[in-house]
Coordinates of C-alpha atoms in Angstrom, one line a residue:
M1 CA 14.4 281.9 -117.5
A2 CA 13.3 285.5 -116.6
E3 CA 15.4 287.4 -114.1
Q4 CA 13.8 287.5 -110.7
Q5 CA 13.5 290.9 -109.0
G6 CA 12.5 292.0 -105.5
D7 CA 12.5 289.9 -102.3
V8 CA 11.6 286.3 -101.8
L9 CA 7.8 286.4 -101.0
L10 CA 7.2 285.1 -97.5
E11 CA 3.6 284.3 -96.9
Q12 CA 2.3 283.9 -93.4
T13 CA 0.9 280.5 -92.4
N14 CA -0.3 278.8 -89.3
D15 CA 3.2 277.5 -88.6
N16 CA 5.3 280.5 -89.6
G17 CA 6.4 281.8 -93.0
E18 CA 6.4 279.8 -96.2
I19 CA 7.8 280.5 -99.7
T20 CA 6.2 279.3 -102.9
V21 CA 8.2 277.5 -105.5
E22 CA 6.6 276.8 -108.9
G23 CA 8.4 275.1 -111.7
G24 CA 11.7 275.5 -109.7
V25 CA 11.2 279.3 -109.5
V26 CA 10.7 281.0 -106.1
S27 CA 7.9 283.6 -106.0
M28 CA 9.2 287.1 -105.6
A29 CA 7.6 290.4 -104.4
G30 CA 8.5 294.0 -105.1
G31 CA 6.7 295.6 -102.2
L32 CA 7.4 295.8 -98.4
Q33 CA 5.4 292.7 -97.5
T34 CA 8.5 290.5 -96.9
A35 CA 10.3 293.2 -94.9
A36 CA 7.1 293.7 -92.8
Y37 CA 6.8 290.0 -92.2
L38 CA 10.4 289.6 -91.1
S39 CA 10.1 292.7 -88.9
L40 CA 7.1 291.3 -87.1
F41 CA 7.9 287.6 -87.0
G42 CA 11.7 287.4 -87.6
G43 CA 14.3 287.5 -84.9
N44 CA 14.0 285.5 -81.6
E45 CA 10.6 285.1 -80.0
Q46 CA 12.2 285.4 -76.6
D47 CA 13.6 288.9 -77.3
D48 CA 11.5 291.5 -75.5
G49 CA 13.2 294.4 -77.3
R50 CA 15.5 295.6 -74.5
P51 CA 18.9 296.7 -76.0
D52 CA 20.9 294.5 -73.6
N53 CA 18.7 291.4 -74.0
A54 CA 21.1 288.5 -74.6
L55 CA 18.2 286.6 -76.3
Q56 CA 18.3 288.7 -79.4
W57 CA 18.5 287.1 -82.8
W58 CA 22.1 286.3 -83.4
G59 CA 22.3 288.4 -86.5
N60 CA 21.8 291.5 -84.4
L61 CA 25.1 291.1 -82.6
S62 CA 27.2 292.5 -85.4
E63 CA 24.6 294.9 -86.8
T64 CA 25.3 298.5 -85.7
Q65 CA 22.3 300.2 -87.3
A66 CA 19.1 299.6 -85.2
E67 CA 16.8 299.8 -88.3
N68 CA 18.6 296.7 -89.7
Q69 CA 18.0 294.6 -86.5
Y70 CA 15.2 292.1 -86.1
R71 CA 13.7 292.6 -82.6
S72 CA 10.1 291.3 -83.1
R73 CA 8.5 292.8 -80.0
L74 CA 5.1 291.6 -81.4
Q75 CA 6.3 288.0 -81.6
Y76 CA 7.5 288.2 -78.0
L77 CA 4.2 289.6 -76.7
L78 CA 2.2 286.9 -78.6
R79 CA 4.0 284.4 -76.4
S80 CA 4.0 286.3 -73.1
I81 CA 0.7 288.1 -72.5
P82 CA -2.8 286.7 -72.2
S83 CA -5.0 286.6 -75.3
I84 CA -7.6 289.0 -74.2
P85 CA -9.0 292.0 -76.0
A86 CA -7.5 294.4 -73.5
N87 CA -4.0 293.4 -74.8
L88 CA -4.7 294.2 -78.4
R89 CA -3.4 297.8 -78.0
R90 CA -0.1 296.4 -76.6
L91 CA 0.2 294.2 -79.7
E92 CA -0.5 297.2 -82.0
D93 CA 2.2 299.3 -80.1
A94 CA 4.7 296.5 -80.4
A95 CA 4.0 296.1 -84.1
D96 CA 4.3 299.8 -84.6
A97 CA 7.8 299.7 -82.9
D98 CA 8.9 296.7 -85.0
L99 CA 7.9 298.6 -88.2
A100 CA 9.0 302.1 -87.3
W101 CA 12.2 301.7 -89.3
M102 CA 10.1 301.9 -92.5
V103 CA 9.2 305.5 -91.8
E104 CA 12.6 306.4 -90.2
T105 CA 14.5 305.2 -93.3
G106 CA 12.1 306.6 -95.9
A107 CA 10.9 303.2 -97.1
A108 CA 7.4 304.3 -96.4
R109 CA 5.7 307.6 -95.6
T110 CA 3.3 306.1 -93.1
V111 CA 2.7 302.8 -91.4
S112 CA -0.3 301.9 -89.1
V113 CA -1.4 298.7 -87.4
A114 CA -4.8 297.5 -86.3
A115 CA -5.2 294.3 -84.3
S116 CA -8.4 292.3 -83.7
M117 CA -9.3 288.8 -82.4
P118 CA -11.0 286.8 -85.2
A119 CA -11.1 283.6 -83.1
L120 CA -10.0 282.2 -79.8
N121 CA -6.3 282.5 -79.3
R122 CA -5.8 284.2 -82.7
V123 CA -4.9 287.7 -83.6
R124 CA -5.4 289.5 -87.0
L125 CA -3.0 292.3 -87.7
V126 CA -3.7 294.7 -90.6
V127 CA -0.6 296.7 -91.4
T128 CA -1.4 299.7 -93.7
V129 CA 1.5 301.1 -95.6
N130 CA 1.3 304.6 -97.1
G131 CA -2.5 304.7 -96.5
G132 CA -3.2 302.2 -99.3
Q133 CA -1.3 298.9 -99.1
D134 CA -2.8 296.6 -96.6
L135 CA -0.8 293.6 -95.4
T136 CA -2.8 291.1 -93.3
Y137 CA -1.4 288.6 -90.9
I138 CA -3.3 286.1 -88.8
E139 CA -1.2 284.5 -86.1
N140 CA -1.7 282.2 -83.2
W141 CA -1.7 283.9 -79.8
K142 CA 0.5 281.3 -78.0
A143 CA 0.8 282.8 -74.4
D144 CA -0.5 280.9 -71.4
A145 CA -3.4 282.8 -69.8

C-alpha cells in the first residue's frame, strides 16, 4: 500500500463533512481545503467568537495559540441571522475572520471570500486562496427568520 500524505480530505455535504474511503484507503489532500473546511465549519456552532464564550469547542480550552483554535464564526451566523441578501457581507466577514490564521501564519499569501445565495436558505461561499485556488462550499442557512 502506498504511503498516504497530506490531510484527510473532508468534502462538504448537505449534512456536514464527509470523508471518502475506497478500497479501505481514506482519500487525502495536500492543499488547504481540509484546514479551510475545519476553520469554517469546525468548532461549536453556538460559539459566537467572543474570547470568553463558554460554548467554544472543547479543544480550544487547552490551546494557547489563537490560530490553532476553531471558532467558526461563520457557522454561528448561519444559525443566528436571517437568510437575506443583506446579511451576505456579515457571512463574508465572519469567514474572513475564521480563515485569517492562514495569512497570519504564512500558510497562504492571500485569502478572500465571496458569498452568494444560490437558492432559498442556502449560501455559497467561494474561498480564494493565493488568488488561484478556489474552494467552494454550499451550506444550509439554518437560522429562523
